[in-house]
Amino acid sequence: MLLLPGMKAKQLQQYSHLYKSNLLNDVIPFWLNNSLDKECGGYFTCLDKTGNVFDTDKFMWLQGRQLWMFSMLYTKVEQKQEWLDAALHGAEFLIQHGRDAEGNWYFSLNREGQPLVQPYNIFSDCFAALGFGALYKAKPAQIYADIAVATFQNILKRRDNPKGIYNKAFPGTRPLKNFSLPMILCNLSLEMEHLLGKETVDTLTREIIHEVMEVFYHPESGLILENVFQDGSFCDSFEGRLVNPGHILEAMWFISDQAVRLNDQTLIDQTKEIALRALEYGWDKEHGGILYFKDIKGHPTQQLEWDQKLWWVHAEALVCLLKAYLHTGDERCWEWFEKLHEYTWRHFPDPENGEWYGYLNREGKPLLTLKGGKWKGCFHVPRALYQCWMTLEAILEKETSLTLQEK
């Protein structure tokens, strides 16, 4: 239903206030108060319902993400010393303990910083580069720029075989490539443009957009697959049939950001249509919310958690819909945003203890009451809250301007 201009403006203001308040008065204080390891350095990410630490292992991709979060807040929201101090606190631990002799970032360390798991996971490197790139904006020390750029260059070297010697797949039989790395590089290259330069980002952008929007794109469904053969063709297997609606929605706002940078409205419209298809495809019509995994042919998935409702999927979908609405004005995006907003805010946030639950069952009840762990940290929720807040403000400004022009 279309709202009158005054009603829409009020609604936008209410949404904007909600996302801003939850970010600054709930989620960020939760992590700031509970996650800094003041004895050994770095961040605790395994936090229970009330913020108590239940495991002290440190996972490098979450350390890099939290470094990025506090650096970004300091740069873009307010130059609060406690935010910069929190970022520097994490950076020092990462510099001292995070990498092997070749500069690859470990997957995990114990509390004191001794390696636990080898650097098999390239996303540790991706988020270290993201974090140090953002810290350089907040505090432009050359060491942070050097770490970010060297790590990014190492990612590009490992791009065709991300796991390297740790790859357990038998070579040659079923040579698949995965959607995750091109998706992350889409956002990472944009975030690091101040260090990489426009020319490098322009080149990468063309390659990444091609990968995401053509190589992994499945024309028959209009969706994006998680895995394809090296030549982009369809692989009829568990891996090849896998669809992750949340990944599609997150990737579409990454590509949309690139399209805005390129002033490419056609590409913006393409991301919107794919996002709407992913929502329609992934929405649980019985219980609401977005399913975690589906099989493109309707077969059972090998992921037993296929019907769970995850925090990051819904957070990224909210960002995607608001950006799509901002850039296209398509009312379907706003209708979906309101539907998803209602589901998300009814099930994920914990107003009593702070932050959001991460893992719900299909009916929408918490499976785990943790607020952080091995996979959930100070990233998706606060980043989405910030992005939604900023995008809602931009929509409000745009709609106000259009109303004034009509008068």
PDB file of C-alpha atoms in Angstrom, residues 85-353:
ATOM      1  CA  ASP A  85      41.127   2.358  21.372  1.00  0.00           C
ATOM      2  CA  ALA A  86      39.070  -0.795  20.792  1.00  0.00           C
ATOM      3  CA  ALA A  87      40.266  -0.966  17.185  1.00  0.00           C
ATOM      4  CA  LEU A  88      43.921  -0.479  18.158  1.00  0.00           C
ATOM      5  CA  HIS A  89      43.512  -3.114  20.870  1.00  0.00           C
ATOM      6  CA  GLY A  90      42.532  -5.699  18.262  1.00  0.00           C
ATOM      7  CA  ALA A  91      45.105  -4.572  15.709  1.00  0.00           C
ATOM      8  CA  GLU A  92      48.008  -5.013  18.126  1.00  0.00           C
ATOM      9  CA  PHE A  93      47.002  -8.615  18.835  1.00  0.00           C
ATOM     10  CA  LEU A  94      46.608  -9.377  15.129  1.00  0.00           C
ATOM     11  CA  ILE A  95      49.995  -7.879  14.278  1.00  0.00           C
ATOM     12  CA  GLN A  96      51.739  -9.867  17.009  1.00  0.00           C
ATOM     13  CA  HIS A  97      50.082 -13.242  16.494  1.00  0.00           C
ATOM     14  CA  GLY A  98      47.814 -13.427  13.439  1.00  0.00           C
ATOM     15  CA  ARG A  99      50.085 -14.510  10.556  1.00  0.00           C
ATOM     16  CA  ASP A 100      52.510 -17.271   9.635  1.00  0.00           C
ATOM     17  CA  ALA A 101      55.987 -16.576   8.252  1.00  0.00           C
ATOM     18  CA  GLU A 102      54.613 -16.195   4.692  1.00  0.00           C
ATOM     19  CA  GLY A 103      52.022 -13.625   5.743  1.00  0.00           C
ATOM     20  CA  ASN A 104      48.997 -15.942   5.632  1.00  0.00           C
ATOM     21  CA  TRP A 105      46.466 -15.373   8.398  1.00  0.00           C
ATOM     22  CA  TYR A 106      45.743 -18.326  10.668  1.00  0.00           C
ATOM     23  CA  PHE A 107      42.173 -19.495  11.096  1.00  0.00           C
ATOM     24  CA  SER A 108      42.288 -19.596  14.889  1.00  0.00           C
ATOM     25  CA  LEU A 109      44.538 -19.031  17.892  1.00  0.00           C
ATOM     26  CA  ASN A 110      44.279 -19.830  21.564  1.00  0.00           C
ATOM     27  CA  ARG A 111      43.711 -17.019  24.019  1.00  0.00           C
ATOM     28  CA  GLU A 112      47.407 -16.198  24.298  1.00  0.00           C
ATOM     29  CA  GLY A 113      47.874 -16.054  20.531  1.00  0.00           C
ATOM     30  CA  GLN A 114      49.408 -19.443  19.766  1.00  0.00           C
ATOM     31  CA  PRO A 115      48.167 -20.957  16.455  1.00  0.00           C
ATOM     32  CA  LEU A 116      45.482 -23.617  16.670  1.00  0.00           C
ATOM     33  CA  VAL A 117      44.343 -24.026  13.054  1.00  0.00           C
ATOM     34  CA  GLN A 118      46.479 -23.533   9.964  1.00  0.00           C
ATOM     35  CA  PRO A 119      45.791 -20.664   7.506  1.00  0.00           C
ATOM     36  CA  TYR A 120      43.522 -22.716   5.264  1.00  0.00           C
ATOM     37  CA  ASN A 121      40.691 -20.179   5.162  1.00  0.00           C
ATOM     38  CA  ILE A 122      41.258 -17.228   2.833  1.00  0.00           C
ATOM     39  CA  PHE A 123      38.468 -15.291   4.541  1.00  0.00           C
ATOM     40  CA  SER A 124      40.785 -14.760   7.507  1.00  0.00           C
ATOM     41  CA  ASP A 125      42.961 -12.820   5.060  1.00  0.00           C
ATOM     42  CA  CYS A 126      39.992 -11.005   3.527  1.00  0.00           C
ATOM     43  CA  PHE A 127      38.810  -9.623   6.844  1.00  0.00           C
ATOM     44  CA  ALA A 128      42.300  -8.800   8.057  1.00  0.00           C
ATOM     45  CA  ALA A 129      42.745  -6.693   4.920  1.00  0.00           C
ATOM     46  CA  LEU A 130      39.328  -5.127   5.492  1.00  0.00           C
ATOM     47  CA  GLY A 131      40.134  -4.343   9.122  1.00  0.00           C
ATOM     48  CA  PHE A 132      43.572  -2.832   8.605  1.00  0.00           C
ATOM     49  CA  GLY A 133      42.359  -0.883   5.576  1.00  0.00           C
ATOM     50  CA  ALA A 134      39.679   0.716   7.743  1.00  0.00           C
ATOM     51  CA  LEU A 135      42.092   1.323  10.626  1.00  0.00           C
ATOM     52  CA  TYR A 136      44.383   3.234   8.271  1.00  0.00           C
ATOM     53  CA  LYS A 137      41.512   5.653   7.635  1.00  0.00           C
ATOM     54  CA  ALA A 138      41.001   6.103  11.368  1.00  0.00           C
ATOM     55  CA  LYS A 139      44.709   6.351  12.233  1.00  0.00           C
ATOM     56  CA  PRO A 140      46.905   6.652   9.108  1.00  0.00           C
ATOM     57  CA  ALA A 141      50.017   4.808  10.275  1.00  0.00           C
ATOM     58  CA  GLN A 142      51.920   3.261   7.374  1.00  0.00           C
ATOM     59  CA  ILE A 143      52.129  -0.150   9.011  1.00  0.00           C
ATOM     60  CA  TYR A 144      48.345  -0.544   8.742  1.00  0.00           C
ATOM     61  CA  ALA A 145      48.346   0.328   5.046  1.00  0.00           C
ATOM     62  CA  ASP A 146      51.260  -2.041   4.407  1.00  0.00           C
ATOM     63  CA  ILE A 147      49.509  -4.962   6.137  1.00  0.00           C
ATOM     64  CA  ALA A 148      46.234  -4.310   4.317  1.00  0.00           C
ATOM     65  CA  VAL A 149      47.818  -4.062   0.855  1.00  0.00           C
ATOM     66  CA  ALA A 150      50.203  -6.999   1.330  1.00  0.00           C
ATOM     67  CA  THR A 151      47.332  -9.150   2.546  1.00  0.00           C
ATOM     68  CA  PHE A 152      45.131  -8.113  -0.371  1.00  0.00           C
ATOM     69  CA  GLN A 153      47.885  -8.956  -2.867  1.00  0.00           C
ATOM     70  CA  ASN A 154      48.291 -12.343  -1.202  1.00  0.00           C
ATOM     71  CA  ILE A 155      44.541 -12.939  -1.572  1.00  0.00           C
ATOM     72  CA  LEU A 156      44.784 -12.286  -5.313  1.00  0.00           C
ATOM     73  CA  LYS A 157      47.693 -14.739  -5.583  1.00  0.00           C
ATOM     74  CA  ARG A 158      45.629 -17.422  -3.839  1.00  0.00           C
ATOM     75  CA  ARG A 159      42.449 -16.576  -5.725  1.00  0.00           C
ATOM     76  CA  ASP A 160      42.413 -19.593  -8.068  1.00  0.00           C
ATOM     77  CA  ASN A 161      43.206 -22.070  -5.288  1.00  0.00           C
ATOM     78  CA  PRO A 162      42.168 -20.389  -2.041  1.00  0.00           C
ATOM     79  CA  LYS A 163      42.883 -23.311   0.295  1.00  0.00           C
ATOM     80  CA  GLY A 164      46.205 -24.179  -1.357  1.00  0.00           C
ATOM     81  CA  ILE A 165      47.928 -27.131   0.312  1.00  0.00           C
ATOM     82  CA  TYR A 166      44.967 -27.477   2.676  1.00  0.00           C
ATOM     83  CA  ASN A 167      42.516 -28.265  -0.144  1.00  0.00           C
ATOM     84  CA  LYS A 168      41.049 -31.710   0.548  1.00  0.00           C
ATOM     85  CA  ALA A 169      39.307 -32.090  -2.829  1.00  0.00           C
ATOM     86  CA  PHE A 170      40.858 -34.639  -5.196  1.00  0.00           C
ATOM     87  CA  PRO A 171      42.230 -32.629  -8.151  1.00  0.00           C
ATOM     88  CA  GLY A 172      40.611 -32.846 -11.557  1.00  0.00           C
ATOM     89  CA  THR A 173      37.552 -35.018 -10.958  1.00  0.00           C
ATOM     90  CA  ARG A 174      35.042 -32.285 -10.165  1.00  0.00           C
ATOM     91  CA  PRO A 175      36.806 -28.909 -10.439  1.00  0.00           C
ATOM     92  CA  LEU A 176      34.358 -26.503  -8.826  1.00  0.00           C
ATOM     93  CA  LYS A 177      34.727 -22.885  -7.859  1.00  0.00           C
ATOM     94  CA  ASN A 178      32.820 -21.196  -5.068  1.00  0.00           C
ATOM     95  CA  PHE A 179      30.803 -17.988  -5.075  1.00  0.00           C
ATOM     96  CA  SER A 180      31.993 -16.686  -1.693  1.00  0.00           C
ATOM     97  CA  LEU A 181      35.368 -15.238  -2.679  1.00  0.00           C
ATOM     98  CA  PRO A 182      34.189 -13.161  -5.678  1.00  0.00           C
ATOM     99  CA  MET A 183      31.349 -11.910  -3.495  1.00  0.00           C
ATOM    100  CA  ILE A 184      33.716 -10.814  -0.711  1.00  0.00           C
ATOM    101  CA  LEU A 185      36.191  -9.273  -3.167  1.00  0.00           C
ATOM    102  CA  CYS A 186      33.374  -7.138  -4.549  1.00  0.00           C
ATOM    103  CA  ASN A 187      32.963  -5.404  -1.194  1.00  0.00           C
ATOM    104  CA  LEU A 188      36.610  -5.608  -0.113  1.00  0.00           C
ATOM    105  CA  SER A 189      37.964  -3.900  -3.241  1.00  0.00           C
ATOM    106  CA  LEU A 190      35.546  -1.015  -2.763  1.00  0.00           C
ATOM    107  CA  GLU A 191      36.395  -0.700   0.929  1.00  0.00           C
ATOM    108  CA  MET A 192      40.119  -0.591   0.082  1.00  0.00           C
ATOM    109  CA  GLU A 193      40.011   1.791  -2.868  1.00  0.00           C
ATOM    110  CA  HIS A 194      41.822   4.456  -0.811  1.00  0.00           C
ATOM    111  CA  LEU A 195      44.824   2.093  -0.670  1.00  0.00           C
ATOM    112  CA  LEU A 196      44.518   0.144  -3.934  1.00  0.00           C
ATOM    113  CA  GLY A 197      43.790   3.083  -6.253  1.00  0.00           C
ATOM    114  CA  LYS A 198      41.001   3.615  -8.754  1.00  0.00           C
ATOM    115  CA  GLU A 199      42.664   1.758 -11.632  1.00  0.00           C
ATOM    116  CA  THR A 200      43.159  -1.451  -9.641  1.00  0.00           C
ATOM    117  CA  VAL A 201      39.607  -1.348  -8.321  1.00  0.00           C
ATOM    118  CA  ASP A 202      38.201  -0.619 -11.793  1.00  0.00           C
ATOM    119  CA  THR A 203      39.929  -3.718 -13.189  1.00  0.00           C
ATOM    120  CA  LEU A 204      38.832  -5.909 -10.306  1.00  0.00           C
ATOM    121  CA  THR A 205      35.298  -4.566 -10.458  1.00  0.00           C
ATOM    122  CA  ARG A 206      34.846  -5.620 -14.081  1.00  0.00           C
ATOM    123  CA  GLU A 207      36.125  -9.118 -13.316  1.00  0.00           C
ATOM    124  CA  ILE A 208      34.060  -9.539 -10.154  1.00  0.00           C
ATOM    125  CA  ILE A 209      30.812  -8.256 -11.643  1.00  0.00           C
ATOM    126  CA  HIS A 210      31.268 -10.674 -14.526  1.00  0.00           C
ATOM    127  CA  GLU A 211      31.878 -13.562 -12.105  1.00  0.00           C
ATOM    128  CA  VAL A 212      28.916 -12.812  -9.860  1.00  0.00           C
ATOM    129  CA  MET A 213      26.367 -11.729 -12.449  1.00  0.00           C
ATOM    130  CA  GLU A 214      27.250 -14.119 -15.268  1.00  0.00           C
ATOM    131  CA  VAL A 215      29.475 -17.041 -14.240  1.00  0.00           C
ATOM    132  CA  PHE A 216      27.529 -17.993 -11.104  1.00  0.00           C
ATOM    133  CA  TYR A 217      24.196 -16.798 -12.470  1.00  0.00           C
ATOM    134  CA  HIS A 218      21.711 -19.579 -13.230  1.00  0.00           C
ATOM    135  CA  PRO A 219      19.527 -18.364 -16.131  1.00  0.00           C
ATOM    136  CA  GLU A 220      16.818 -20.990 -15.722  1.00  0.00           C
ATOM    137  CA  SER A 221      15.974 -19.813 -12.205  1.00  0.00           C
ATOM    138  CA  GLY A 222      17.269 -16.247 -12.280  1.00  0.00           C
ATOM    139  CA  LEU A 223      19.261 -17.018  -9.122  1.00  0.00           C
ATOM    140  CA  ILE A 224      22.937 -17.382  -8.264  1.00  0.00           C
ATOM    141  CA  LEU A 225      24.497 -20.735  -7.428  1.00  0.00           C
ATOM    142  CA  GLU A 226      27.053 -21.372  -4.698  1.00  0.00           C
ATOM    143  CA  ASN A 227      29.283 -23.582  -6.852  1.00  0.00           C
ATOM    144  CA  VAL A 228      29.835 -24.060 -10.585  1.00  0.00           C
ATOM    145  CA  PHE A 229      32.378 -25.794 -12.772  1.00  0.00           C
ATOM    146  CA  GLN A 230      35.494 -23.767 -13.604  1.00  0.00           C
ATOM    147  CA  ASP A 231      33.981 -22.781 -16.956  1.00  0.00           C
ATOM    148  CA  GLY A 232      30.782 -21.603 -15.256  1.00  0.00           C
ATOM    149  CA  SER A 233      28.641 -24.545 -16.335  1.00  0.00           C
ATOM    150  CA  PHE A 234      26.147 -26.265 -14.059  1.00  0.00           C
ATOM    151  CA  CYS A 235      27.245 -29.216 -11.927  1.00  0.00           C
ATOM    152  CA  ASP A 236      24.431 -31.595 -11.023  1.00  0.00           C
ATOM    153  CA  SER A 237      25.691 -32.545  -7.547  1.00  0.00           C
ATOM    154  CA  PHE A 238      25.017 -31.585  -3.940  1.00  0.00           C
ATOM    155  CA  GLU A 239      27.489 -28.706  -4.246  1.00  0.00           C
ATOM    156  CA  GLY A 240      26.395 -27.622  -7.712  1.00  0.00           C
ATOM    157  CA  ARG A 241      22.684 -27.532  -6.877  1.00  0.00           C
ATOM    158  CA  LEU A 242      23.204 -25.532  -3.686  1.00  0.00           C
ATOM    159  CA  VAL A 243      21.551 -22.122  -3.303  1.00  0.00           C
ATOM    160  CA  ASN A 244      22.142 -19.810  -0.346  1.00  0.00           C
ATOM    161  CA  PRO A 245      19.534 -17.023  -0.523  1.00  0.00           C
ATOM    162  CA  GLY A 246      21.380 -14.976   2.089  1.00  0.00           C
ATOM    163  CA  HIS A 247      24.575 -14.961   0.049  1.00  0.00           C
ATOM    164  CA  ILE A 248      22.641 -13.793  -2.993  1.00  0.00           C
ATOM    165  CA  LEU A 249      21.039 -10.929  -1.083  1.00  0.00           C
ATOM    166  CA  GLU A 250      24.324  -9.831   0.490  1.00  0.00           C
ATOM    167  CA  ALA A 251      26.072  -9.998  -2.883  1.00  0.00           C
ATOM    168  CA  MET A 252      23.362  -7.944  -4.553  1.00  0.00           C
ATOM    169  CA  TRP A 253      23.926  -4.974  -2.268  1.00  0.00           C
ATOM    170  CA  PHE A 254      27.669  -5.316  -2.803  1.00  0.00           C
ATOM    171  CA  ILE A 255      27.140  -5.248  -6.572  1.00  0.00           C
ATOM    172  CA  SER A 256      24.639  -2.423  -6.206  1.00  0.00           C
ATOM    173  CA  ASP A 257      27.292  -0.350  -4.425  1.00  0.00           C
ATOM    174  CA  GLN A 258      29.656  -1.029  -7.313  1.00  0.00           C
ATOM    175  CA  ALA A 259      26.932  -0.121  -9.800  1.00  0.00           C
ATOM    176  CA  VAL A 260      26.352   3.190  -8.040  1.00  0.00           C
ATOM    177  CA  ARG A 261      30.079   3.868  -8.242  1.00  0.00           C
ATOM    178  CA  LEU A 262      29.918   3.103 -11.976  1.00  0.00           C
ATOM    179  CA  ASN A 263      26.660   5.048 -12.439  1.00  0.00           C
ATOM    180  CA  ASP A 264      25.171   1.947 -14.074  1.00  0.00           C
ATOM    181  CA  GLN A 265      21.400   1.974 -13.577  1.00  0.00           C
ATOM    182  CA  THR A 266      20.938  -1.167 -15.684  1.00  0.00           C
ATOM    183  CA  LEU A 267      23.169  -3.097 -13.308  1.00  0.00           C
ATOM    184  CA  ILE A 268      21.342  -1.651 -10.304  1.00  0.00           C
ATOM    185  CA  ASP A 269      18.051  -2.865 -11.778  1.00  0.00           C
ATOM    186  CA  GLN A 270      19.535  -6.313 -12.367  1.00  0.00           C
ATOM    187  CA  THR A 271      20.624  -6.618  -8.739  1.00  0.00           C
ATOM    188  CA  LYS A 272      17.161  -5.596  -7.595  1.00  0.00           C
ATOM    189  CA  GLU A 273      15.420  -8.231  -9.714  1.00  0.00           C
ATOM    190  CA  ILE A 274      17.777 -11.006  -8.576  1.00  0.00           C
ATOM    191  CA  ALA A 275      17.301  -9.942  -4.953  1.00  0.00           C
ATOM    192  CA  LEU A 276      13.511 -10.054  -5.260  1.00  0.00           C
ATOM    193  CA  ARG A 277      13.689 -13.501  -6.851  1.00  0.00           C
ATOM    194  CA  ALA A 278      15.996 -14.726  -4.064  1.00  0.00           C
ATOM    195  CA  LEU A 279      13.558 -13.493  -1.425  1.00  0.00           C
ATOM    196  CA  GLU A 280      10.571 -15.095  -3.084  1.00  0.00           C
ATOM    197  CA  TYR A 281      12.545 -18.314  -3.539  1.00  0.00           C
ATOM    198  CA  GLY A 282      14.042 -18.417  -0.047  1.00  0.00           C
ATOM    199  CA  TRP A 283      11.066 -17.205   1.998  1.00  0.00           C
ATOM    200  CA  ASP A 284       9.526 -19.845   4.255  1.00  0.00           C
ATOM    201  CA  LYS A 285       5.874 -19.535   3.311  1.00  0.00           C
ATOM    202  CA  GLU A 286       4.770 -21.658   6.256  1.00  0.00           C
ATOM    203  CA  HIS A 287       6.666 -20.049   9.152  1.00  0.00           C
ATOM    204  CA  GLY A 288       8.125 -16.862   7.700  1.00  0.00           C
ATOM    205  CA  GLY A 289      11.785 -15.890   7.492  1.00  0.00           C
ATOM    206  CA  ILE A 290      14.448 -16.873   4.977  1.00  0.00           C
ATOM    207  CA  LEU A 291      15.614 -20.472   4.742  1.00  0.00           C
ATOM    208  CA  TYR A 292      19.368 -21.022   4.990  1.00  0.00           C
ATOM    209  CA  PHE A 293      19.898 -23.431   2.077  1.00  0.00           C
ATOM    210  CA  LYS A 294      17.879 -24.845  -0.781  1.00  0.00           C
ATOM    211  CA  ASP A 295      18.523 -27.212  -3.693  1.00  0.00           C
ATOM    212  CA  ILE A 296      17.920 -25.635  -7.112  1.00  0.00           C
ATOM    213  CA  LYS A 297      16.185 -28.832  -8.266  1.00  0.00           C
ATOM    214  CA  GLY A 298      14.156 -29.246  -5.106  1.00  0.00           C
ATOM    215  CA  HIS A 299      16.155 -32.217  -3.822  1.00  0.00           C
ATOM    216  CA  PRO A 300      17.206 -32.578  -0.163  1.00  0.00           C
ATOM    217  CA  THR A 301      20.357 -30.619   0.692  1.00  0.00           C
ATOM    218  CA  GLN A 302      23.325 -32.193   2.428  1.00  0.00           C
ATOM    219  CA  GLN A 303      23.265 -29.339   4.974  1.00  0.00           C
ATOM    220  CA  LEU A 304      21.172 -30.525   7.915  1.00  0.00           C
ATOM    221  CA  GLU A 305      20.745 -26.913   8.996  1.00  0.00           C
ATOM    222  CA  TRP A 306      19.011 -26.019   5.725  1.00  0.00           C
ATOM    223  CA  ASP A 307      15.803 -24.820   7.404  1.00  0.00           C
ATOM    224  CA  GLN A 308      17.384 -22.693  10.136  1.00  0.00           C
ATOM    225  CA  LYS A 309      16.842 -18.932  10.194  1.00  0.00           C
ATOM    226  CA  LEU A 310      20.179 -17.141  10.629  1.00  0.00           C
ATOM    227  CA  TRP A 311      20.921 -13.626  11.864  1.00  0.00           C
ATOM    228  CA  TRP A 312      23.257 -12.613   9.049  1.00  0.00           C
ATOM    229  CA  VAL A 313      20.868 -13.716   6.287  1.00  0.00           C
ATOM    230  CA  HIS A 314      18.083 -11.488   7.560  1.00  0.00           C
ATOM    231  CA  ALA A 315      20.383  -8.578   8.418  1.00  0.00           C
ATOM    232  CA  GLU A 316      21.935  -8.530   4.940  1.00  0.00           C
ATOM    233  CA  ALA A 317      18.540  -8.892   3.286  1.00  0.00           C
ATOM    234  CA  LEU A 318      17.295  -5.761   5.077  1.00  0.00           C
ATOM    235  CA  VAL A 319      20.275  -3.790   3.760  1.00  0.00           C
ATOM    236  CA  CYS A 320      19.757  -5.128   0.251  1.00  0.00           C
ATOM    237  CA  LEU A 321      16.075  -4.185   0.131  1.00  0.00           C
ATOM    238  CA  LEU A 322      16.600  -0.661   1.413  1.00  0.00           C
ATOM    239  CA  LYS A 323      19.400   0.013  -1.053  1.00  0.00           C
ATOM    240  CA  ALA A 324      17.283  -1.398  -3.881  1.00  0.00           C
ATOM    241  CA  TYR A 325      14.398   0.856  -2.874  1.00  0.00           C
ATOM    242  CA  LEU A 326      16.664   3.898  -2.609  1.00  0.00           C
ATOM    243  CA  HIS A 327      18.125   3.406  -6.077  1.00  0.00           C
ATOM    244  CA  THR A 328      15.027   2.232  -7.956  1.00  0.00           C
ATOM    245  CA  GLY A 329      11.941   3.402  -6.068  1.00  0.00           C
ATOM    246  CA  ASP A 330      10.383  -0.005  -6.717  1.00  0.00           C
ATOM    247  CA  GLU A 331       7.577  -0.380  -4.150  1.00  0.00           C
ATOM    248  CA  ARG A 332       8.021  -4.153  -4.141  1.00  0.00           C
ATOM    249  CA  CYS A 333      11.338  -3.584  -2.361  1.00  0.00           C
ATOM    250  CA  TRP A 334       9.660  -1.474   0.311  1.00  0.00           C
ATOM    251  CA  GLU A 335       6.871  -4.012   0.804  1.00  0.00           C
ATOM    252  CA  TRP A 336       9.420  -6.797   1.216  1.00  0.00           C
ATOM    253  CA  PHE A 337      11.467  -4.647   3.585  1.00  0.00           C
ATOM    254  CA  GLU A 338       8.477  -4.126   5.855  1.00  0.00           C
ATOM    255  CA  LYS A 339       7.626  -7.824   5.790  1.00  0.00           C
ATOM    256  CA  LEU A 340      11.214  -8.823   6.569  1.00  0.00           C
ATOM    257  CA  HIS A 341      11.628  -6.070   9.167  1.00  0.00           C
ATOM    258  CA  GLU A 342       8.599  -7.334  11.068  1.00  0.00           C
ATOM    259  CA  TYR A 343       9.906 -10.913  11.091  1.00  0.00           C
ATOM    260  CA  THR A 344      13.480  -9.947  11.964  1.00  0.00           C
ATOM    261  CA  TRP A 345      12.675  -7.604  14.848  1.00  0.00           C
ATOM    262  CA  ARG A 346      10.134 -10.014  16.283  1.00  0.00           C
ATOM    263  CA  HIS A 347      12.591 -12.927  16.443  1.00  0.00           C
ATOM    264  CA  PHE A 348      16.281 -11.933  16.523  1.00  0.00           C
ATOM    265  CA  PRO A 349      16.911  -8.996  18.907  1.00  0.00           C
ATOM    266  CA  ASP A 350      17.103  -9.678  22.644  1.00  0.00           C
ATOM    267  CA  PRO A 351      15.980  -6.427  24.318  1.00  0.00           C
ATOM    268  CA  GLU A 352      16.452  -7.874  27.795  1.00  0.00           C
ATOM    269  CA  ASN A 353      20.125  -8.883  27.473  1.00  0.00           C
TER     270      ASN A 353
END
